[in-house]
Tab-separated table of C-alpha atoms in Angstrom:
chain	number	residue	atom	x	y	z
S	146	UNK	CA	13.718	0.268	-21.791
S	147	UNK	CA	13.080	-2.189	-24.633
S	148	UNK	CA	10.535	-1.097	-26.013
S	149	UNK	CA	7.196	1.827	-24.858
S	150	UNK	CA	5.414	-0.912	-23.896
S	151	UNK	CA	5.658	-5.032	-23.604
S	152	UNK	CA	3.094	-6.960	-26.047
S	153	UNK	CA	0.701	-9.797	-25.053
S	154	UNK	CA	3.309	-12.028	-26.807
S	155	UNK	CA	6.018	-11.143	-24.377
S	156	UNK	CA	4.043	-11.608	-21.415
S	157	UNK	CA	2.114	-14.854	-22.492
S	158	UNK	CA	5.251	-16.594	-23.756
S	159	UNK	CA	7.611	-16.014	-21.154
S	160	UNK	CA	9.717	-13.485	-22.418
S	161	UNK	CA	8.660	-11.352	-19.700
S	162	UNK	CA	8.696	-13.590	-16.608
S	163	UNK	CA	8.506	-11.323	-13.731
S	164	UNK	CA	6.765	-7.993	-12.352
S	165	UNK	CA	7.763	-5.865	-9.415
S	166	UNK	CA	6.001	-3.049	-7.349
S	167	UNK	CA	7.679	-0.492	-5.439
S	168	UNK	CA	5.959	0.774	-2.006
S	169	UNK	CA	4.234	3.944	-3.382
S	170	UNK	CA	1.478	1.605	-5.038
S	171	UNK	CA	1.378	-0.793	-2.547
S	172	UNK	CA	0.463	2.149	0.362
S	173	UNK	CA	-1.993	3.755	-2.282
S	174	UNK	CA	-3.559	0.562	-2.712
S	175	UNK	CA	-3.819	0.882	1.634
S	176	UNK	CA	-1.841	-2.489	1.749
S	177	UNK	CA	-4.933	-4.563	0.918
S	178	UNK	CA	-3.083	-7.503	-0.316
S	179	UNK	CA	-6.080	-9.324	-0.095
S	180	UNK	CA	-8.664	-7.310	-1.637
S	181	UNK	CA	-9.241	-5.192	-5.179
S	182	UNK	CA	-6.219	-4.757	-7.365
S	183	UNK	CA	-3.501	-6.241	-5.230
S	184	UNK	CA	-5.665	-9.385	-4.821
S	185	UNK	CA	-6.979	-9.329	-8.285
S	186	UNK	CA	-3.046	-10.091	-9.904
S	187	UNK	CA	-2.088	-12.975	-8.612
S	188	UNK	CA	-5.285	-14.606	-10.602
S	189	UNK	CA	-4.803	-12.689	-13.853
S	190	UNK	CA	-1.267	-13.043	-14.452
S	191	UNK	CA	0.008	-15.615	-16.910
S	192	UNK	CA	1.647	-18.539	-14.918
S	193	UNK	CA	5.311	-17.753	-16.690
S	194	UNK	CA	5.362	-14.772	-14.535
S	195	UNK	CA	6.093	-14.198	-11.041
S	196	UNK	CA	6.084	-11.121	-8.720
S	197	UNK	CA	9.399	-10.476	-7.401
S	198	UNK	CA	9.491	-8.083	-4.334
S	199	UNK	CA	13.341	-6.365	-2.911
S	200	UNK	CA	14.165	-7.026	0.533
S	201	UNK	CA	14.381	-2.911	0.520
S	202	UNK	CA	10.231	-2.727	-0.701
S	203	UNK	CA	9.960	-5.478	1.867
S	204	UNK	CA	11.022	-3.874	5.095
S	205	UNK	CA	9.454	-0.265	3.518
S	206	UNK	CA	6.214	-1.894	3.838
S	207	UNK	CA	6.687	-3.422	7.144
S	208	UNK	CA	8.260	0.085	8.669
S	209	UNK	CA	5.079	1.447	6.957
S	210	UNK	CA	2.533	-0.767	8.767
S	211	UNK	CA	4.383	-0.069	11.977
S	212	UNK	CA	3.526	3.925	12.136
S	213	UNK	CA	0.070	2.876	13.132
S	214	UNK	CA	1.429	0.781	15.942
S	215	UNK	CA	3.982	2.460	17.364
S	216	UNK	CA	1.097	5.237	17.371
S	217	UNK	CA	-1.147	2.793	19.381
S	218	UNK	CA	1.753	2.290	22.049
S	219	UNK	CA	2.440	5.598	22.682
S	220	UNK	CA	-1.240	6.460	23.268
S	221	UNK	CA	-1.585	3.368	25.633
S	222	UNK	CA	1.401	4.915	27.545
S	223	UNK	CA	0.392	7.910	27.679
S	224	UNK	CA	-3.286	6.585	29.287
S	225	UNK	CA	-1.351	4.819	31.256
S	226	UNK	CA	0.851	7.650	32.708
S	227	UNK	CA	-2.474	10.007	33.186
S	228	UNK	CA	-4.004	7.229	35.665
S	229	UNK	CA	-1.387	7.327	37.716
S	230	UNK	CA	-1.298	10.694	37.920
S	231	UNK	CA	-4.562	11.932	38.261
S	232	UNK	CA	-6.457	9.017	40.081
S	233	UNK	CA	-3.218	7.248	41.808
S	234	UNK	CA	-3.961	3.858	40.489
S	235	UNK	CA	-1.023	1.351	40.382
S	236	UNK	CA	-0.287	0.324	37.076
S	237	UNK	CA	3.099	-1.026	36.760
S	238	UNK	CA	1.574	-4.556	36.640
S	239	UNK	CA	-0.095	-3.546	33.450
S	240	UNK	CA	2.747	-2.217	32.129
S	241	UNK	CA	4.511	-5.010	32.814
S	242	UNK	CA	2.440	-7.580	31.250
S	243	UNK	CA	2.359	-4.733	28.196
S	244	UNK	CA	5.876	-4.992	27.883
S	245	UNK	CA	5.832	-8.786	28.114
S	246	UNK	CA	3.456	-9.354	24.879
S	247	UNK	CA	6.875	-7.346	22.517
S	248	UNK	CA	4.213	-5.661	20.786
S	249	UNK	CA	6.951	-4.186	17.844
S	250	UNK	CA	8.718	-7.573	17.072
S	251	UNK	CA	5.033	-9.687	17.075
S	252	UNK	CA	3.916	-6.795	14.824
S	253	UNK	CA	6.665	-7.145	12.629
S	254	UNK	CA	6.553	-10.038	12.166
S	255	UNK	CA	2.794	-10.212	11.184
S	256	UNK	CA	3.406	-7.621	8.582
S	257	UNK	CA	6.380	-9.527	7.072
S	258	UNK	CA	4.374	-12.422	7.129
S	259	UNK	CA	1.908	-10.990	4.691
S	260	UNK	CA	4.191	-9.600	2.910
S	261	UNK	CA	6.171	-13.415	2.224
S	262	UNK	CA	2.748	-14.873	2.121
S	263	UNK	CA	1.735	-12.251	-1.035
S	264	UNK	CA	5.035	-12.834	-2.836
S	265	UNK	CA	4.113	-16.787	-2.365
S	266	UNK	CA	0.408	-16.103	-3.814
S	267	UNK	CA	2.282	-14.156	-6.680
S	268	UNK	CA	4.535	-17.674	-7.519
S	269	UNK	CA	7.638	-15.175	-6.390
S	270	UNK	CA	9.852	-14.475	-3.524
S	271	UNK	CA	11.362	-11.388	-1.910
S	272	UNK	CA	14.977	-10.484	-3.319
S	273	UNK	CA	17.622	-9.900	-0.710
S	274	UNK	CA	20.000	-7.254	-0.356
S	275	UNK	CA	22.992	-7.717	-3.208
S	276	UNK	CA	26.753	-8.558	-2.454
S	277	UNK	CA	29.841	-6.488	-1.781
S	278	UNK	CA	29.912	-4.618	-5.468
S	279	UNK	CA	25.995	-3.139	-4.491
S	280	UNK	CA	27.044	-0.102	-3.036
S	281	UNK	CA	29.759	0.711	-5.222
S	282	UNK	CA	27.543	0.730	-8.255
S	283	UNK	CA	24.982	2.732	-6.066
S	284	UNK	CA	27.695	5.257	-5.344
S	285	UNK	CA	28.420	5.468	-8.863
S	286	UNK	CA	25.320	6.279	-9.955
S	287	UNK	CA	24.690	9.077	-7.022
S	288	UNK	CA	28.006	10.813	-8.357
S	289	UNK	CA	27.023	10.797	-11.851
S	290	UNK	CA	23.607	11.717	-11.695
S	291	UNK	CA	22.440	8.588	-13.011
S	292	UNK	CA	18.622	7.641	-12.510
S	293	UNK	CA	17.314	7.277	-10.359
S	294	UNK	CA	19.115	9.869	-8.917
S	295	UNK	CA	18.049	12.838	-10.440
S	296	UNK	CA	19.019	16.636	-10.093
S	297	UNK	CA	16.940	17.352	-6.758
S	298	UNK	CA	18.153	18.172	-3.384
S	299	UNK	CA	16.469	15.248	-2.010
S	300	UNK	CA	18.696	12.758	-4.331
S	301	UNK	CA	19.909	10.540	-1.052
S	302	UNK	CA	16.353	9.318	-0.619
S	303	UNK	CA	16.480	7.439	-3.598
S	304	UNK	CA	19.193	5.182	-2.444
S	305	UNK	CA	16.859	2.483	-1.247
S	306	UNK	CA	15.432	2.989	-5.249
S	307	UNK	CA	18.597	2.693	-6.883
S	308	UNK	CA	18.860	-0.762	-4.784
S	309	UNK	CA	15.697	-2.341	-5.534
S	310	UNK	CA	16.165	-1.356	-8.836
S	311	UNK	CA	19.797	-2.833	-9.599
S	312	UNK	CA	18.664	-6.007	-7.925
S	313	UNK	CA	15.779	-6.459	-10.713
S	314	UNK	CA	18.090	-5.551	-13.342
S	315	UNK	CA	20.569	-8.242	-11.859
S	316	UNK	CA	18.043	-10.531	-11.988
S	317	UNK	CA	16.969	-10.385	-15.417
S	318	UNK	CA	20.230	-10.035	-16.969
S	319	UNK	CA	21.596	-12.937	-14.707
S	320	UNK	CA	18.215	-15.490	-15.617
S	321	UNK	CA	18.482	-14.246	-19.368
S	322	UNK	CA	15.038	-12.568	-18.824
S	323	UNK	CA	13.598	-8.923	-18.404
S	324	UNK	CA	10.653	-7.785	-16.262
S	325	UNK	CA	7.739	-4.997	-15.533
S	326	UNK	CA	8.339	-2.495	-12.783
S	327	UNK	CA	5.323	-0.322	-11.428
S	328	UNK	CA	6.085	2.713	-9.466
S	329	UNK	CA	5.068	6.612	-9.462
S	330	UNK	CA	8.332	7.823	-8.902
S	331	UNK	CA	9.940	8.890	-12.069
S	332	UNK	CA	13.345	7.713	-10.996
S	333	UNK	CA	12.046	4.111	-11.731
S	334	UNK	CA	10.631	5.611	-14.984
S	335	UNK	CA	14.356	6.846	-15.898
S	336	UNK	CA	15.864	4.023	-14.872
S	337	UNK	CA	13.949	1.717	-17.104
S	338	UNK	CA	14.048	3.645	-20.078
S	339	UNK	CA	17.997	3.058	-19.861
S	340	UNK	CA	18.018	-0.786	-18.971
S	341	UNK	CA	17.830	-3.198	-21.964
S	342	UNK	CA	15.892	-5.638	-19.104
S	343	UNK	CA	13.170	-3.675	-17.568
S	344	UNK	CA	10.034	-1.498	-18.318
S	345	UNK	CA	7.880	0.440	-16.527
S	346	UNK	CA	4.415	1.271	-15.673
S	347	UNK	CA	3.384	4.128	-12.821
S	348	UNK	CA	0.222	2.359	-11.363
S	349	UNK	CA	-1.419	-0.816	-10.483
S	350	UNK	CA	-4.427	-0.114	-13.172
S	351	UNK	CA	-1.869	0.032	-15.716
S	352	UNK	CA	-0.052	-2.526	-14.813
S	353	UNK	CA	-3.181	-5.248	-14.577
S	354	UNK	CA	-4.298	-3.941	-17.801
S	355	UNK	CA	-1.186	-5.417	-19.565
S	356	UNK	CA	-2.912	-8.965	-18.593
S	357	UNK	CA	-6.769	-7.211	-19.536
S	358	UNK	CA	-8.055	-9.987	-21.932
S	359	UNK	CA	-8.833	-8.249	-26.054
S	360	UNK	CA	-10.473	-9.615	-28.882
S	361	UNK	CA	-14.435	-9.756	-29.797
S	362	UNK	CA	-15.151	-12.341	-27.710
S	363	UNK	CA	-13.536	-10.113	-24.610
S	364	UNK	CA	-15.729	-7.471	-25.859
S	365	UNK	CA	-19.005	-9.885	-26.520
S	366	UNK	CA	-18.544	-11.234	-22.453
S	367	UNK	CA	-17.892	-7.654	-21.583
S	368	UNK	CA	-21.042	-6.378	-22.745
S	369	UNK	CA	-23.221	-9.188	-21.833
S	370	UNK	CA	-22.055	-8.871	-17.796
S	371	UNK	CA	-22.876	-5.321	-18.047
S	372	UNK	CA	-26.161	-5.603	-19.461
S	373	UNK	CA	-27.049	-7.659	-16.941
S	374	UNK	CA	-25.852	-5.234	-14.145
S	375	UNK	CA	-28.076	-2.633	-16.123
S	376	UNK	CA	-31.028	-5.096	-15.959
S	377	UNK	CA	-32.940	-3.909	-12.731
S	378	UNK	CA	-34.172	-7.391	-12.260
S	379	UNK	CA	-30.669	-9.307	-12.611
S	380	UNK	CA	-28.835	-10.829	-9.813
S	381	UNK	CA	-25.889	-9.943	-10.871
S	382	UNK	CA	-26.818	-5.876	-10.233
S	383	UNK	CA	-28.551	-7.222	-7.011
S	384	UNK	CA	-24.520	-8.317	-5.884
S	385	UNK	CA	-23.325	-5.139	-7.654
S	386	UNK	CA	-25.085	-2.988	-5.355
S	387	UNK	CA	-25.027	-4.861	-2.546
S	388	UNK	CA	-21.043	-4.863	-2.579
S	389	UNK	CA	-21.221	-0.903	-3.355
S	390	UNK	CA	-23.405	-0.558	0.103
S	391	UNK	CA	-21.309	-2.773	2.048
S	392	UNK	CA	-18.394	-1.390	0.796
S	393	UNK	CA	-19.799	2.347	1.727
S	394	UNK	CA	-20.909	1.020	5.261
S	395	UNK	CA	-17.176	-0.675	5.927
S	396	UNK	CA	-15.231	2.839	4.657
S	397	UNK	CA	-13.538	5.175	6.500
S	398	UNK	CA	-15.097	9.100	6.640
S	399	UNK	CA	-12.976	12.211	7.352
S	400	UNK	CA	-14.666	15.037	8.005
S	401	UNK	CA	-13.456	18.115	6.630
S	402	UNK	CA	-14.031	22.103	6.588
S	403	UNK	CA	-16.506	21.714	9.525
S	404	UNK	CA	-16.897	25.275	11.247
S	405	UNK	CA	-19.773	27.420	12.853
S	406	UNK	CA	-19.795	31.188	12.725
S	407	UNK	CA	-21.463	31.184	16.085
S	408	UNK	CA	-19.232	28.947	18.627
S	409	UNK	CA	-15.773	28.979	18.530
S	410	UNK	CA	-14.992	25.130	18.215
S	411	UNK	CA	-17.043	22.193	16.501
S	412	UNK	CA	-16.668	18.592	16.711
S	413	UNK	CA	-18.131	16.209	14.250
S	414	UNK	CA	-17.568	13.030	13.463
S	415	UNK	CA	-19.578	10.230	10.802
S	416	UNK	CA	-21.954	7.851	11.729
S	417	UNK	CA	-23.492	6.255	8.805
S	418	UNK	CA	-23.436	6.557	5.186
S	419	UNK	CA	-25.604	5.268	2.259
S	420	UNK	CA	-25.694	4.829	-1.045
S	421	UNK	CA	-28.239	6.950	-3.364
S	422	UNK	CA	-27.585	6.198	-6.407
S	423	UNK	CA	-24.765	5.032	-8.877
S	424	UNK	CA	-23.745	5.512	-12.612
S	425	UNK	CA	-21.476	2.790	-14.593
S	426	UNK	CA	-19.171	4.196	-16.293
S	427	UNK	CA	-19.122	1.151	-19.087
S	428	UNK	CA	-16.113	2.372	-21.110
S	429	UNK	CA	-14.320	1.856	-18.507
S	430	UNK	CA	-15.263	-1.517	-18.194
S	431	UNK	CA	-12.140	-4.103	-18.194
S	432	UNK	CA	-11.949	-8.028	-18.214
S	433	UNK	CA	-9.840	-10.766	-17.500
S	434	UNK	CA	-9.790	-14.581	-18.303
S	435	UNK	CA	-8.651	-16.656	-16.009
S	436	UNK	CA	-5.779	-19.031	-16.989
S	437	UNK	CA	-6.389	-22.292	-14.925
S	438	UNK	CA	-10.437	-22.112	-16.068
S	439	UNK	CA	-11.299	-20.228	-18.938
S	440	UNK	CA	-14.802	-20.621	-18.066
S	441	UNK	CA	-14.400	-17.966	-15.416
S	442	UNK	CA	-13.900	-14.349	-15.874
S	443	UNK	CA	-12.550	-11.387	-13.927
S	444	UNK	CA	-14.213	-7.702	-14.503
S	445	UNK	CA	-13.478	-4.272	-13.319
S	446	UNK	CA	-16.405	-2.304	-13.338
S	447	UNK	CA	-16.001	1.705	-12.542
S	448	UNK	CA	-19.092	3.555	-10.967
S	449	UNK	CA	-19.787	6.724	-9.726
S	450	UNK	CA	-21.637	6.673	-6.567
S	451	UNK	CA	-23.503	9.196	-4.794
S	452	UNK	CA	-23.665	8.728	-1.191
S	453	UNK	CA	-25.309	10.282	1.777
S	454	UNK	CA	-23.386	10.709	4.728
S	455	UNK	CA	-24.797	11.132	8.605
S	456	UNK	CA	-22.551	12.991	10.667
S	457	UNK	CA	-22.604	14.013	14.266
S	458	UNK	CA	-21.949	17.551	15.376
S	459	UNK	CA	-21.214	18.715	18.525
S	460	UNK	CA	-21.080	22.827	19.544
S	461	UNK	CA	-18.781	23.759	22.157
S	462	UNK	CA	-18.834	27.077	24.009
S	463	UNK	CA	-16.391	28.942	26.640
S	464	UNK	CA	-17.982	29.391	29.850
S	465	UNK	CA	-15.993	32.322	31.491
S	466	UNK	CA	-17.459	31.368	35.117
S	467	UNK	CA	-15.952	28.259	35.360
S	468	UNK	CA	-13.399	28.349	32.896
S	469	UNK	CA	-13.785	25.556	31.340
S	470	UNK	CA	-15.252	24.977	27.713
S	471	UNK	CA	-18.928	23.043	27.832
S	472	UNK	CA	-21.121	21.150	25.361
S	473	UNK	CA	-23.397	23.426	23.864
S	474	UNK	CA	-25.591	21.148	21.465
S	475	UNK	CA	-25.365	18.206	19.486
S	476	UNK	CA	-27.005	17.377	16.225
S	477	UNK	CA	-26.967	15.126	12.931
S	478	UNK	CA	-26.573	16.769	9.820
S	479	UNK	CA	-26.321	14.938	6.144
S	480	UNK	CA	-24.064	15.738	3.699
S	481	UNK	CA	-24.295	13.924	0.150
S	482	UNK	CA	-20.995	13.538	-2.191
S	483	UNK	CA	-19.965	12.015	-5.218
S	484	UNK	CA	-17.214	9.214	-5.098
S	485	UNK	CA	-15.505	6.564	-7.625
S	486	UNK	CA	-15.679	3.014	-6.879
S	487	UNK	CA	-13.645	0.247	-8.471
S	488	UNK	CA	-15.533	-3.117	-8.171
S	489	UNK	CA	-14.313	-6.484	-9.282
S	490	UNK	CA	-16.527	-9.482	-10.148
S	491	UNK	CA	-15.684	-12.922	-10.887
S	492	UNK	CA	-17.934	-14.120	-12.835
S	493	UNK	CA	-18.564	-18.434	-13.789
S	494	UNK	CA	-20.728	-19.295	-16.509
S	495	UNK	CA	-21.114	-15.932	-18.707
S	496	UNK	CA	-20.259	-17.820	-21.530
S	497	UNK	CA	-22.859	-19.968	-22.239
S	498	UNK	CA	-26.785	-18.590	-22.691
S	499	UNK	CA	-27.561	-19.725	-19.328
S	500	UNK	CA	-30.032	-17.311	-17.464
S	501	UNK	CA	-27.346	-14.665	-15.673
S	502	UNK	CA	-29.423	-15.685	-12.460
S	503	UNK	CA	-27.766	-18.789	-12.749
S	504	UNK	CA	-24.424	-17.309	-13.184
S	505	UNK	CA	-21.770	-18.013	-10.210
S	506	UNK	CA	-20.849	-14.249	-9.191
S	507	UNK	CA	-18.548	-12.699	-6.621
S	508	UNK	CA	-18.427	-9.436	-5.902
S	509	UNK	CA	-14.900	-7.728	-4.239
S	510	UNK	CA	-14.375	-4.190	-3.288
S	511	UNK	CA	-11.190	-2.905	-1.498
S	512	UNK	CA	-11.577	-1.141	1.909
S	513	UNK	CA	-11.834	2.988	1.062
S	514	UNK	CA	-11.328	6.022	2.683
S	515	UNK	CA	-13.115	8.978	1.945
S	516	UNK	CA	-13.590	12.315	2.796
S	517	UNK	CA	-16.554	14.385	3.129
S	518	UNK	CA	-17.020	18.437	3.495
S	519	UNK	CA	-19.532	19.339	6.132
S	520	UNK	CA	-19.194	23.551	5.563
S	521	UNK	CA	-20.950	25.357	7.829
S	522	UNK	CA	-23.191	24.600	10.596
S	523	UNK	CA	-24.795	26.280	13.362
S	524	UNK	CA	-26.406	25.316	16.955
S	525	UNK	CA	-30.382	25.237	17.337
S	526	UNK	CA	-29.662	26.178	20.558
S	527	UNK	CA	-27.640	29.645	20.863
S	528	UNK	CA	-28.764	30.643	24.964
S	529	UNK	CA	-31.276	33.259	26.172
């Protein structure tokens, strides 16, 4: 690696003309190209830079995506199978017209399409697979240990690494350039901190904050946005909180640790959730200027939220008579918990003393999922 880290004079000037991401962050961010962090970048990033994806990352994602698919087919088999056993109804026309839509090569080709279409957004491309001398070099570094193949038993899984990685160090050292990779995996750490072209960052916060505009006018914008999303009368805490309880409402609940000491099995299953209340955590706060207007700024606020959760339970018992299990009792319970929120507003007009009710604000919040611990819970209704 050059240096620890690349300076705001590298990045602004062109020295550093390129990022990449490898498919850890992209699933953690739940492939939300087009909201929160992943949508955020392609606004904040100086225009000399450009993201540049591997055709490797490329079909990751895509084989990703289609887990959830291929999940969907087999369950719509399987439903179909059980009609035609149990009830006798003909269903090969169905199955038929089923087969007829190619369900994996349309889905495929969706998810590759977003993928292309992100790389576009980010001014970059997708890399393809390098020439005859690729594997060789890839071979070379599996025998000698080299990162990022490391010590561990598991060292062949990082051969899809090793070649996303060699093609962004081809890149640079072929365009005279060098470039930012993100990734978890401490294979692409290693790997950068022995290339003269690339560095590394392990997350998308991080690797956003190297664009994070500094400077006392920063900070002066900074703290004027969040005073007015203290203000109780602003409309710019008004959007704040209206984004945190749409964003709550959209979510996705597990529920987890659900038992009863009296029935043997419990279902349960979330039906609403509200927020109660939320904290800003302000030194957390982060901002952006936008390149093409400087009149418009981007800023990540971080709140804690407390939410109240409604959840369904249902109590099943055994009945021995007719051997079968049967609903016992059904009831709502609520559960509250505590959860972190990442919330981005664009924000037009902060600059000037205009009234922050005229201020042109938009409020984005990626999709979440969440978990929430129900514990213990017992029928009203235990019999005679």
């Amino acid at each position: 690696m050059p240096q620890d880290r690349p300076t705001a004079a590298q990045l602004w000037s062109g020295e550093i003309s390129f990022f990449s991401l490898d498919t850890d962050l992209i699933q953690s961010a739940g492939y939300s190209f087009d909201a929160g962090v992943l949508n955020q970048l392609p606004q904040v990033f100086p225009k000399t830079m450009q993201l540049l994806l591997t055709e490797v990352t490329a079909r990751e994602i895509v084989s990703h995506l289609m887990k959830s698919v291929t999940q969907a087919m087999g369950e719509f088999r399987k439903g179909s199978d059980t009609l035609k056993r149990s009830v006798g109804i003909d269903m090969d026309q169905i199955d038929k017209l089923f087969e007829a839509l190619s369900v994996v090569s349309s889905a495929e080709a969706v998810f590759r399409e977003r993928v292309d279409s992100y790389a576009e957004r980010c001014r970059g491309e997708v890399l393809p697979i390098g020439g005859g001398d690729m594997m060789p070099r890839i071979f070379e570094r599996y025998f000698a240990g080299l990162p990022p193949f490391g010590a561990r038993k598991d060292k062949k899984a990082e051969f899809p690494d090793a070649m996303s990685l060699l093609l962004l160090e081809d890149y640079a050292r072929d365009h005279g350039t060098r470039g930012v990779v993100a990734s978890r995996d401490e294979g692409w750490s290693e790997f950068a901190g022995k290339s003269e072209y690339l560095y590394c960052v392990k997350s998308l916060d991080a690797l956003i904050a190297l664009f994070e505009a500094t400077g006392e006018h920063a900070k002066t914008l900074a703290d004027r946005i969040a005073s007015a999303v203290e203000d109780e009368n602003s409309f710019v805490r008004a959007a704040l909180l209206d984004g945190f309880r749409t964003h709550i409402h959209e979510s996705s609940w597990n529920v987890e640790n659900v038992y009863s000491g009296v029935v043997p099995r419990v279902e349960a299953a979330t039906c609403e959730a509200d927020v109660i209340s939320h904290v800003l955590q302000s030194d957390r706060t982060k901002v952006w200027n936008l390149e093409e207007d400087k009149s418009v700024w981007v800023v990540e606020l971080t709140a804690s939220l407390t939410v109240e959760v409604q959840i369904d339970v249902t109590f099943y018992v055994w009945d021995a008579i007719d051997r079968e299990e049967m609903e016992l009792d059904t009831q709502t319970v609520r559960r509250k918990t505590n959860i972190e929120v990442k919330a981005f507003l664009t924000v037009g007009g902060a600059e000037t003393e205009v009234d922050p009710a005229k201020w042109d604000v938009g409020v984005e919040i990626a999709p979440g999922q969440y978990e929430i611990d129900v514990g213990e819970v017992e029928p009203e209704y235990s019999g005679d």
